[in-house]
XYZ file of C-alpha atoms in Angstrom:
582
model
C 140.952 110.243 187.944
C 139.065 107.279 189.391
C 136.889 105.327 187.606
C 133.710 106.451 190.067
C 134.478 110.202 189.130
C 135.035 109.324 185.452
C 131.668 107.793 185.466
C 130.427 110.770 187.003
C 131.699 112.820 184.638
C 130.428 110.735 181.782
C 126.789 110.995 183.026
C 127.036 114.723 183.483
C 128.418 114.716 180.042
C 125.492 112.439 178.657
C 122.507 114.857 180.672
C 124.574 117.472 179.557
C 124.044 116.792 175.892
C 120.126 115.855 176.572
C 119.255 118.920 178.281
C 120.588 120.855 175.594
C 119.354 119.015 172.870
C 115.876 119.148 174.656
C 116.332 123.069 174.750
C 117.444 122.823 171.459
C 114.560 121.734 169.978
C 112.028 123.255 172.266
C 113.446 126.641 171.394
C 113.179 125.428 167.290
C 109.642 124.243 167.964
C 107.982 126.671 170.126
C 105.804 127.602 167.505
C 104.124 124.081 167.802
C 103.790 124.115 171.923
C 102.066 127.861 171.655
C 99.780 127.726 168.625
C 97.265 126.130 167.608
C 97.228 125.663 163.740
C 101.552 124.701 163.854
C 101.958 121.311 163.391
C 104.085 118.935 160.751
C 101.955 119.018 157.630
C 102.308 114.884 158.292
C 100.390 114.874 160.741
C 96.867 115.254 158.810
C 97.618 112.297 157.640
C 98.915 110.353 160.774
C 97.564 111.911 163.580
C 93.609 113.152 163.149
C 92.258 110.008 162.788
C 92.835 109.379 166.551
C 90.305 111.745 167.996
C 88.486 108.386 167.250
C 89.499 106.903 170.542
C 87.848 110.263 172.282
C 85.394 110.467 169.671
C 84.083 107.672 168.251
C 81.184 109.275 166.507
C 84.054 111.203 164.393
C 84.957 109.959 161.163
C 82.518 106.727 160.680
C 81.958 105.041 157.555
C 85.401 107.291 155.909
C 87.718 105.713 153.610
C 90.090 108.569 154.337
C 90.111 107.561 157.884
C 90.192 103.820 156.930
C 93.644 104.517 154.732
C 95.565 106.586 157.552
C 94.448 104.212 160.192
C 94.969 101.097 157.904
C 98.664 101.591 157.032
C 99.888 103.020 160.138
C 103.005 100.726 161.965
C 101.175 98.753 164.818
C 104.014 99.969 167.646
C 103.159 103.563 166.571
C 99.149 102.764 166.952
C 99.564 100.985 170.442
C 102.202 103.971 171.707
C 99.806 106.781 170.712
C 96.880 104.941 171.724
C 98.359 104.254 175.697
C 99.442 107.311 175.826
C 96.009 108.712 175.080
C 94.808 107.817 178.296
C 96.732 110.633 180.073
C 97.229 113.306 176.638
C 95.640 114.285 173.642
C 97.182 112.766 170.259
C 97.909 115.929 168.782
C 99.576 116.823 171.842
C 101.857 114.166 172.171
C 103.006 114.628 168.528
C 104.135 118.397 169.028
C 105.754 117.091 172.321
C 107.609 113.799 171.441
C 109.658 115.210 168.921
C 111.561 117.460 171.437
C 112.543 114.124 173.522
C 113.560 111.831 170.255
C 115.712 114.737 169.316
C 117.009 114.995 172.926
C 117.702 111.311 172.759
C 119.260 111.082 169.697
C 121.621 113.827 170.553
C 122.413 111.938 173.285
C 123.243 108.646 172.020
C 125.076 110.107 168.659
C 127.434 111.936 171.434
C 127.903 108.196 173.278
C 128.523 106.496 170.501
C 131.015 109.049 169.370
C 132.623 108.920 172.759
C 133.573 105.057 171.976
C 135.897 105.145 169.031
C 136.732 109.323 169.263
C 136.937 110.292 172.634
C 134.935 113.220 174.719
C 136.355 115.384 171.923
C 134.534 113.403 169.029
C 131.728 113.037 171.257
C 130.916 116.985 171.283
C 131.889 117.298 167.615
C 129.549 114.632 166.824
C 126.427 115.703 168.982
C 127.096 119.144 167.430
C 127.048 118.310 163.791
C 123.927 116.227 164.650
C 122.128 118.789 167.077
C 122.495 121.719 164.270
C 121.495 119.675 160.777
C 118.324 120.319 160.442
C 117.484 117.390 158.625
C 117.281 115.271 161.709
C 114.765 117.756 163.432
C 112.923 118.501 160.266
C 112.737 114.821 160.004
C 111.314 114.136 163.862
C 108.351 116.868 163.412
C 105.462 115.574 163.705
C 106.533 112.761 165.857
C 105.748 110.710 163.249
C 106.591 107.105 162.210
C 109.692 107.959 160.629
C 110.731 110.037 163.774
C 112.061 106.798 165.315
C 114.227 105.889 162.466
C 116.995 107.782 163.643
C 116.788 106.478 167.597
C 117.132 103.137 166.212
C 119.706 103.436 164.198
C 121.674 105.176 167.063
C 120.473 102.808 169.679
C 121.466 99.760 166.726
C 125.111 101.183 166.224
C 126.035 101.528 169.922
C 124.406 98.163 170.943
C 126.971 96.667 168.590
C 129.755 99.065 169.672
C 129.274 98.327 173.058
C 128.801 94.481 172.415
C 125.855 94.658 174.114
C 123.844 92.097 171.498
C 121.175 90.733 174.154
C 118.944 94.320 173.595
C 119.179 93.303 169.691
C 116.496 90.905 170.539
C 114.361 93.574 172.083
C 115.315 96.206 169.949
C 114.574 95.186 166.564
C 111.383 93.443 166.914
C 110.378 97.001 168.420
C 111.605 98.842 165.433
C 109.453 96.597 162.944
C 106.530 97.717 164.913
C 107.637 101.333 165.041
C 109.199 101.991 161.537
C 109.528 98.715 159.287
C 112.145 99.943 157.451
C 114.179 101.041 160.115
C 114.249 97.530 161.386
C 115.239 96.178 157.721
C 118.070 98.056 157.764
C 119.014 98.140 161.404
C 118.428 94.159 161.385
C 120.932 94.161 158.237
C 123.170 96.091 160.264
C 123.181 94.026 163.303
C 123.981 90.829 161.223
C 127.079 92.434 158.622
C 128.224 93.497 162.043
C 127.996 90.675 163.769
C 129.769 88.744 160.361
C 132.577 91.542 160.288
C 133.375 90.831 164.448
C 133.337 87.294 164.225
C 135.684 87.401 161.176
C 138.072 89.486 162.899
C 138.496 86.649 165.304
C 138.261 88.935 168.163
C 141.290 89.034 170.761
C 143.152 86.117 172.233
C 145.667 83.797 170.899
C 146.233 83.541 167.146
C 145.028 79.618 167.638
C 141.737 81.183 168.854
C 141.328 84.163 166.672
C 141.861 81.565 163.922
C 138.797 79.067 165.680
C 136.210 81.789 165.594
C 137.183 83.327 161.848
C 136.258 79.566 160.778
C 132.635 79.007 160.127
C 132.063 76.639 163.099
C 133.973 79.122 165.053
C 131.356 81.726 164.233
C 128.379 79.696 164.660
C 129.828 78.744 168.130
C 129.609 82.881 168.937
C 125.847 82.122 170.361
C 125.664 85.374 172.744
C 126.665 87.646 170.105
C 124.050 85.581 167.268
C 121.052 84.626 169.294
C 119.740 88.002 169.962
C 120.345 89.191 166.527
C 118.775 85.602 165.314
C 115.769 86.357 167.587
C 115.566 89.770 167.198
C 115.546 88.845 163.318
C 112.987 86.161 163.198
C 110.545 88.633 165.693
C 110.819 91.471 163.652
C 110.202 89.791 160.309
C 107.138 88.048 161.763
C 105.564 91.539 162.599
C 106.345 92.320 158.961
C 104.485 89.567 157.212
C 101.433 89.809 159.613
C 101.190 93.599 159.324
C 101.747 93.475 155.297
C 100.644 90.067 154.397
C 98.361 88.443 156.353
C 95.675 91.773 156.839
C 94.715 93.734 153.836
C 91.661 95.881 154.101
C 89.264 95.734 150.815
C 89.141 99.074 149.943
C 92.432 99.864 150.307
C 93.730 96.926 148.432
C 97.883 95.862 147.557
C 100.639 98.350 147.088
C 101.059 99.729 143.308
C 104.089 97.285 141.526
C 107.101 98.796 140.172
C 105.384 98.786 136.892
C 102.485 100.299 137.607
C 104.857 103.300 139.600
C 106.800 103.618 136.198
C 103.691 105.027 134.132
C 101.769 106.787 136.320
C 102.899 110.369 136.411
C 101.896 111.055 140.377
C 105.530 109.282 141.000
C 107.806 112.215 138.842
C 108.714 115.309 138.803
C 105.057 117.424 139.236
C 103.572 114.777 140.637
C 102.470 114.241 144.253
C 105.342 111.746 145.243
C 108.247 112.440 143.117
C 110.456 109.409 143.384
C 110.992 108.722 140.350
C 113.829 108.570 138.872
C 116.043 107.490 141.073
C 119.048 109.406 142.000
C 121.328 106.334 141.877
C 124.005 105.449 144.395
C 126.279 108.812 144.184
C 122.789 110.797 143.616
C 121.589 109.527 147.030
C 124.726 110.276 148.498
C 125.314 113.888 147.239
C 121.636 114.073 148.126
C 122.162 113.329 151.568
C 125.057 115.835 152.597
C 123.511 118.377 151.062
C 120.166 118.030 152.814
C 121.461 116.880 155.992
C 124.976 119.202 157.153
C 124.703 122.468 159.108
C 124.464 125.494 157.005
C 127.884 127.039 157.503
C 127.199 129.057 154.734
C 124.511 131.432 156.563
C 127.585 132.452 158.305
C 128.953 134.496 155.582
C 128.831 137.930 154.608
C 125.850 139.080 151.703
C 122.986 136.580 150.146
C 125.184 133.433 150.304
C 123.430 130.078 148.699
C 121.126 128.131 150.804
C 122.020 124.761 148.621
C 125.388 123.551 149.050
C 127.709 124.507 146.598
C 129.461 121.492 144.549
C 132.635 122.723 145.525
C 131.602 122.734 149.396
C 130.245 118.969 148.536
C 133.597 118.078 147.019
C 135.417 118.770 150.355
C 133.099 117.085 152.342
C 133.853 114.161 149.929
C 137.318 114.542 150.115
C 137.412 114.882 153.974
C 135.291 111.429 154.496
C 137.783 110.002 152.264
C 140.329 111.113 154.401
C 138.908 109.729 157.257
C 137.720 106.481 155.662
C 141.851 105.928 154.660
C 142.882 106.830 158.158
C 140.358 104.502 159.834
C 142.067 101.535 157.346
C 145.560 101.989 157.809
C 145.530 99.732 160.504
C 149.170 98.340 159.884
C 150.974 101.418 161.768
C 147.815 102.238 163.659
C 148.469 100.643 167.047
C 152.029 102.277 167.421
C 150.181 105.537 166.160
C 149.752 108.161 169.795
C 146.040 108.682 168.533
C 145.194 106.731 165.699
C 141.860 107.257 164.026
C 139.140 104.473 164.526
C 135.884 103.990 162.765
C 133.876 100.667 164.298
C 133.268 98.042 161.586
C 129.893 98.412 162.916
C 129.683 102.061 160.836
C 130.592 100.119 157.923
C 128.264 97.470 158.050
C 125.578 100.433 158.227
C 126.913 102.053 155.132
C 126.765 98.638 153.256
C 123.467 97.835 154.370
C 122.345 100.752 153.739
C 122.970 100.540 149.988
C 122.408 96.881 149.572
C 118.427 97.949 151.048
C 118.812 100.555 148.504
C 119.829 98.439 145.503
C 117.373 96.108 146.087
C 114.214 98.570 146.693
C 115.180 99.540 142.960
C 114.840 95.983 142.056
C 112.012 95.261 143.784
C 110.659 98.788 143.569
C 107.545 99.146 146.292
C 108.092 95.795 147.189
C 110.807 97.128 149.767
C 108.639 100.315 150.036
C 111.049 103.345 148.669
C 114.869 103.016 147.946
C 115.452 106.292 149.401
C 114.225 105.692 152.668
C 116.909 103.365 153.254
C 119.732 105.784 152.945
C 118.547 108.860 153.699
C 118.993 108.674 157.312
C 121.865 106.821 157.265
C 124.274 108.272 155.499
C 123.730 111.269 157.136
C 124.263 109.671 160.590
C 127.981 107.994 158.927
C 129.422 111.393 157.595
C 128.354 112.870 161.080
C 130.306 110.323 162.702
C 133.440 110.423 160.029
C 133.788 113.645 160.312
C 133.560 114.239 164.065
C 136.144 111.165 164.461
C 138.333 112.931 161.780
C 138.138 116.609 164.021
C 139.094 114.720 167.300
C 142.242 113.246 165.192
C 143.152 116.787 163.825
C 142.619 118.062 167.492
C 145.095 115.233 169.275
C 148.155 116.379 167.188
C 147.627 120.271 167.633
C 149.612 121.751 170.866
C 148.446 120.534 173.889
C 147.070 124.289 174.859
C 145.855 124.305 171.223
C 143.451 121.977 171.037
C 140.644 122.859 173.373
C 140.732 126.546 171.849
C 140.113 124.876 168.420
C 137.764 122.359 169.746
C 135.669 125.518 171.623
C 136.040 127.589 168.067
C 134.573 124.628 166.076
C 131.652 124.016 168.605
C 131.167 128.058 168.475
C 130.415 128.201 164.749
C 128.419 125.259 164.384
C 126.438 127.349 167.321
C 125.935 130.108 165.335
C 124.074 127.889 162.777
C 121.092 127.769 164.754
C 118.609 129.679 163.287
C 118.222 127.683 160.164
C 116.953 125.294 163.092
C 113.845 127.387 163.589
C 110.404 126.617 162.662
C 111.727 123.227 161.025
C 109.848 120.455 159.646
C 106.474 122.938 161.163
C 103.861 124.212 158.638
C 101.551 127.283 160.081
C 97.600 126.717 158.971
C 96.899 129.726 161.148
C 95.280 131.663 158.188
C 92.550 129.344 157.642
C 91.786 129.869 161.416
C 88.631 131.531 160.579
C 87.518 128.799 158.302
C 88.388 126.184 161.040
C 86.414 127.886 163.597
C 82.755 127.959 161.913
C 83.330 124.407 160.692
C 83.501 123.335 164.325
C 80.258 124.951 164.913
C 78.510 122.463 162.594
C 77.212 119.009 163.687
C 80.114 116.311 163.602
C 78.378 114.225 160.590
C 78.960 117.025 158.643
C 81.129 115.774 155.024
C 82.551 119.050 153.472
C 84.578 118.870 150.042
C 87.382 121.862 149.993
C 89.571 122.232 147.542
C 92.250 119.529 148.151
C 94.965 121.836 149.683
C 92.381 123.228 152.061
C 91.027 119.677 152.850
C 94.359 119.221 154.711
C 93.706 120.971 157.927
C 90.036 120.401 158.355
C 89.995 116.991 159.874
C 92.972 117.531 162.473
C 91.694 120.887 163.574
C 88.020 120.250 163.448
C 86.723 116.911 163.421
C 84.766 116.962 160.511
C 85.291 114.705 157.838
C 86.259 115.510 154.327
C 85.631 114.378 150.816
C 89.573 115.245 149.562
C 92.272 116.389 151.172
C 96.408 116.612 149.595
C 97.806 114.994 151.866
C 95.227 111.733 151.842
C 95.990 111.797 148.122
C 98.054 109.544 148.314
C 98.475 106.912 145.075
C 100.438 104.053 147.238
C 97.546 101.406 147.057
C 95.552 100.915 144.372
C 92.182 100.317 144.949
C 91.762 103.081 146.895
C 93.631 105.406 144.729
C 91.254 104.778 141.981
C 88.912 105.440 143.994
C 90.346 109.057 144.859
C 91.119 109.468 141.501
C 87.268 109.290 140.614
C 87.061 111.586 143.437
C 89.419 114.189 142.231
C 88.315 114.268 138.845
C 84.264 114.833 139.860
C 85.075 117.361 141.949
C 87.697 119.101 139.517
C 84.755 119.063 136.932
C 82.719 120.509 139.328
C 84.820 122.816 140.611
C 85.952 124.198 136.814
C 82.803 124.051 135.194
C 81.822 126.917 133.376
C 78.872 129.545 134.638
C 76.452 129.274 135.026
C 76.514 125.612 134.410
C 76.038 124.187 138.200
C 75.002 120.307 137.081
C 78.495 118.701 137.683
C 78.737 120.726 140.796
C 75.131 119.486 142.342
C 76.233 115.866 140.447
C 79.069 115.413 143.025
C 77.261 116.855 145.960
C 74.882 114.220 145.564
C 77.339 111.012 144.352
C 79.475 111.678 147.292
C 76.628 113.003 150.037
C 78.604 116.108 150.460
C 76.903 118.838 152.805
C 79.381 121.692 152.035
C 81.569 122.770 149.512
C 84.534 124.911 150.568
C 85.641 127.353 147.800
C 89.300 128.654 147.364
C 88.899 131.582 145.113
C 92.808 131.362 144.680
C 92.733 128.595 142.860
C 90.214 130.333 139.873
C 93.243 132.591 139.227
C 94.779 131.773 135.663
C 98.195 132.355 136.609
C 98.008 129.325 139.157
C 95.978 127.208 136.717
C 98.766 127.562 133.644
C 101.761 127.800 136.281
C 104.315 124.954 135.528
C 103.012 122.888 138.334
C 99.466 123.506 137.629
C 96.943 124.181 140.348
C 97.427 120.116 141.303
C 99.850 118.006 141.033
C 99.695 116.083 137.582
C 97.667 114.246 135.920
C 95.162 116.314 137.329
C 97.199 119.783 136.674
C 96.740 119.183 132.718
C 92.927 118.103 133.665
C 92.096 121.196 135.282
C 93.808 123.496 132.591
C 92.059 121.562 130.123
C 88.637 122.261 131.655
C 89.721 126.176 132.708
C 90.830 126.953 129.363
C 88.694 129.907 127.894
C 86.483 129.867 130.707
C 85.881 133.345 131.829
C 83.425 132.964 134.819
C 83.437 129.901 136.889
C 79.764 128.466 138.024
C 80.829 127.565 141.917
C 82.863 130.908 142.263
C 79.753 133.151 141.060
C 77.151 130.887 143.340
C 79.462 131.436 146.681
C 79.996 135.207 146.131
C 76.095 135.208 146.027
C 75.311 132.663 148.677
C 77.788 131.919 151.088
C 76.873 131.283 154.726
C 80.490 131.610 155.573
C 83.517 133.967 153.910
C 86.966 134.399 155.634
C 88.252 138.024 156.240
C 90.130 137.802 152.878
C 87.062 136.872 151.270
C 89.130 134.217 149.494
C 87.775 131.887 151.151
C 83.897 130.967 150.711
C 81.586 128.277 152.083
C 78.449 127.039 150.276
C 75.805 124.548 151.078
C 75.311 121.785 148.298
C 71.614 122.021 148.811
C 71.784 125.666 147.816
C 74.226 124.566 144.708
C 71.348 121.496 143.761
C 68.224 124.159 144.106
C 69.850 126.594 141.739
C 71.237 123.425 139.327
C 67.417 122.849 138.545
């Protein structure tokens, strides 16, 4: 075959694995390109604040809106913001995700392709194309949807010794995803340590030069785009997190401060702590991230992976990682198994980041962000490399047949691909559609969990919401603290006892109160996780316990001017609430 046709073939191959990753997804989220309430639950936190840029009367004077603009990634601000010239914010973000995905697919097949062969290159893309982690993890379109492009893009950069784009690449990760460039920029330099040691090819004299210091110093194409790339990068960093802090936000929580405040454990709103530890993150990380092969068989089978499932994987990625080093038969081996050192300088940066987020806890942001990606992305690659090396010593006929078998039952894995990472809000349509009705100024408080959608699908602003309850920054999480516990006094307090109720409208300016009648129920109140996430969980019980009618519940059955078709759902004015408090 010439090398013009075997180029040919290679680009067919790589649009080939784009188109169907792009089907892929669009066929997993077709929910979010046909209806309107679908989205990534993320994105009431990083995407409503843009109809700001078509509406600037929307969300003024709104420390919610100051919080999810203020801590947003400047490349991710400046993308959405260009592309808003030509489509809607929301839009993009159902939209994008179907193209990173494609991408990815795309360059986790390529990079395959390098050190496996077309074989490893299909395994590979499969794996990758049918875990719905990755998807899951794109949704949204989100900051964190880039993480995995980079890392991709990072590896086969290095890989292909292509170092120059390092120094465009990373500097555009620490504006995308700042902890994707951490640990790609980690990457790029253990790699470029590990290929300079090696001493490259040549005569022993010169393989001996460049594993010297001076010899890897002298290495400048291969270390001044990493250097640069480096230096550009961590210069976004310390202007973005050092140099501009907005007042009423204020610094990140400490380590400390994380370690006795129940919102970081189990029942809390972020539950990070405690950490898993090295082998936790690991065993966290295949089981979150492989296809489910297990939907395959017969009955109810397990949706978690079994330990003994886990314990293969384990063992197989050992295989493969003793394989890959026995290097001193390996070149009179037909088909040897190769793993770049580039995949290895991942894996160690990935748990050096780790290690030291844990030391430096919030400092580094969380330690889990810094593997869970990653190690995903390795055993993907170990064990398509490993297939391709059980598939060059079956029978020549053999191996396609196999190869064509394994493809077919990651294929039939599919549907645990659809509807992933999406969240349907479609039943608070009704609600959504009077409060667009009402003038833009208007400041509603819901109960938290309804607060979510209101902002994205309505432009109205909101006292509370779930997913702006965030306690990452102090100042303004005592500030929604306050907030959460007025309005959980009002919201609990005992009939006919409307005083706290009319206290908050007024403290806050709130024109609306938003009632969720679900939330009254005791069984929600005294379940294990409370009707909010703790501290406020034991707050609410405390001030629900023996109450038998609740004050807000009786005044919206009365004298709501809006009630969804369940008629669980009940709007009330706060001047009607303050004229029947007196």
């Amino acid at each position: 075959m010439s090398s013009l046709s075997e180029t040919r073939w290679q680009a067919l191959l790589w649009l080939g694995l784009f188109l169907a990753g792009l089907l892929l997804a669009a066929w997993a989220h077709r929910a979010t390109l046909t209806e309107p309430y679908v989205v990534n639950n993320d994105s009431h936190q990083h995407i409503y604040w843009m109809q700001q840029w078509e509406h600037p009367e929307r969300f003024q004077d709104d420390l919610l809106t100051v919080y999810a603009r203020d801590y947003q990634p400047w490349g991710f601000r400046a993308l959405y913001r260009v592309a808003s010239v030509v489509v809607d914010p929301l839009t993009l973000s159902r939209w994008l995700p179907l193209f990173l995905f494609a991408l990815s697919v795309l360059l986790v097949g390529r990079l395959a392709a390098r050190f496996a062969g077309v074989p490893g290159a299909l395994l590979a893309a499969t794996l990758f194309a049918f875990s719905p982690f990755f998807l899951q993890k794109m949704a949204g379109a989100h900051p964190r949807a880039f993480a995995v492009p980079i890392l991709l893009l990072t590896l086969d950069l290095l890989v292909a010794r292509r170092h120059r784009w390092l120094a465009w690449l990373l500097p555009a990760a620490a504006l995308l995803y700042p902890m994707a460039f951490l640990l790609a920029g980690g990457t790029a330099a253990l790699a470029g340590l590990f290929e300079g040691w090696q001493g490259g090819t040549g005569s022993p004299e010169d393989r001996r030069f460049r594993k010297s210091l001076s010899g890897l110093m002298s290495q400048r194409k291969m270390w001044m785009p990493i250097l640069v790339g480096l230096l550009l990068g961590g210069g976004v960093l310390v202007a973005k997190y050092t140099l501009t802090q907005e007042p009423r936000i204020g610094p990140l929580i400490s380590g400390e401060e994380m370690r006795q405040s129940p919102e970081f454990y189990a029942g809390g709103r972020q539950t990070h702590l405690p950490t898993p530890g090295p082998y936790g993150v690991l065993e966290e990380s295949l089981r979150r991230s492989l296809p489910n092969l297990r939907q395959l068989l017969p009955g109810n089978p397990p949706r978690r992976m079994p330990r003994v499932e886990l314990w293969g994987i384990l063992a197989l990625l050992a295989l493969a990682l003793g394989l890959a080093v026995r290097r001193r038969h390996q070149e009179q081996q037909r088909h040897p198994l190769r793993l770049p050192p580039a995949l290895l300088a991942l894996f160690l940066a990935s748990y050096g980041l780790y290690a030291a987020a844990e030391v430096l806890l919030f400092r580094l942001f969380l330690p889990r962000r810094y593997v869970m990606y990653s190690l995903p992305l390795l055993a993907i690659l170990a064990l398509a490399a490993l297939g391709a090396w059980f598939l060059a010593r079956l029978p020549r006929r053999a191996g396609p047949w196999a190869l064509a078998a394994a493809l077919a039952g990651l294929l039939l894995t599919a549907p645990a691909l659809d509807g992933v990472g999406l969240d349907d809000y479609s039943r608070s349509g009704e609600l959504y559609a009077y409060l667009q009705t009402l003038p833009e100024d208007t400041l509603i408080a819901p109960f938290p969990t309804l607060g979510d959608g209101i902002p994205l699908f309505t432009g109205r602003r909101v006292v509370i919401s779930y997913e702006l309850s965030n306690p990452y920054f102090t100042t303004y999480w005592r500030s929604m603290t306050e907030r959460l516990e007025d309005f959980f006094d009002a919201y609990y307090a005992a009939a006919p006892d409307l005083e706290p109720a009319a206290d908050f409208c007024r403290k806050y300016g709130v024109d609306l109160l938003v009632i969720d009648r679900r939330a009254y129920r005791n069984e929600v109140i005294t379940h294990r996780r409370g009707a909010y996430f703790a501290p406020f969980s034991q707050r609410i019980r405390a001030r629900a316990e023996g109450v038998e009618s609740f004050a807000l519940e009786q005044l919206a059955l009365e004298a709501a001017e809006f009630r969804d078709g369940s008629g669980e759902i009940l709007v009330v004015a706060c001047e009607v609430v303050e004229a029947r408090a007196r």
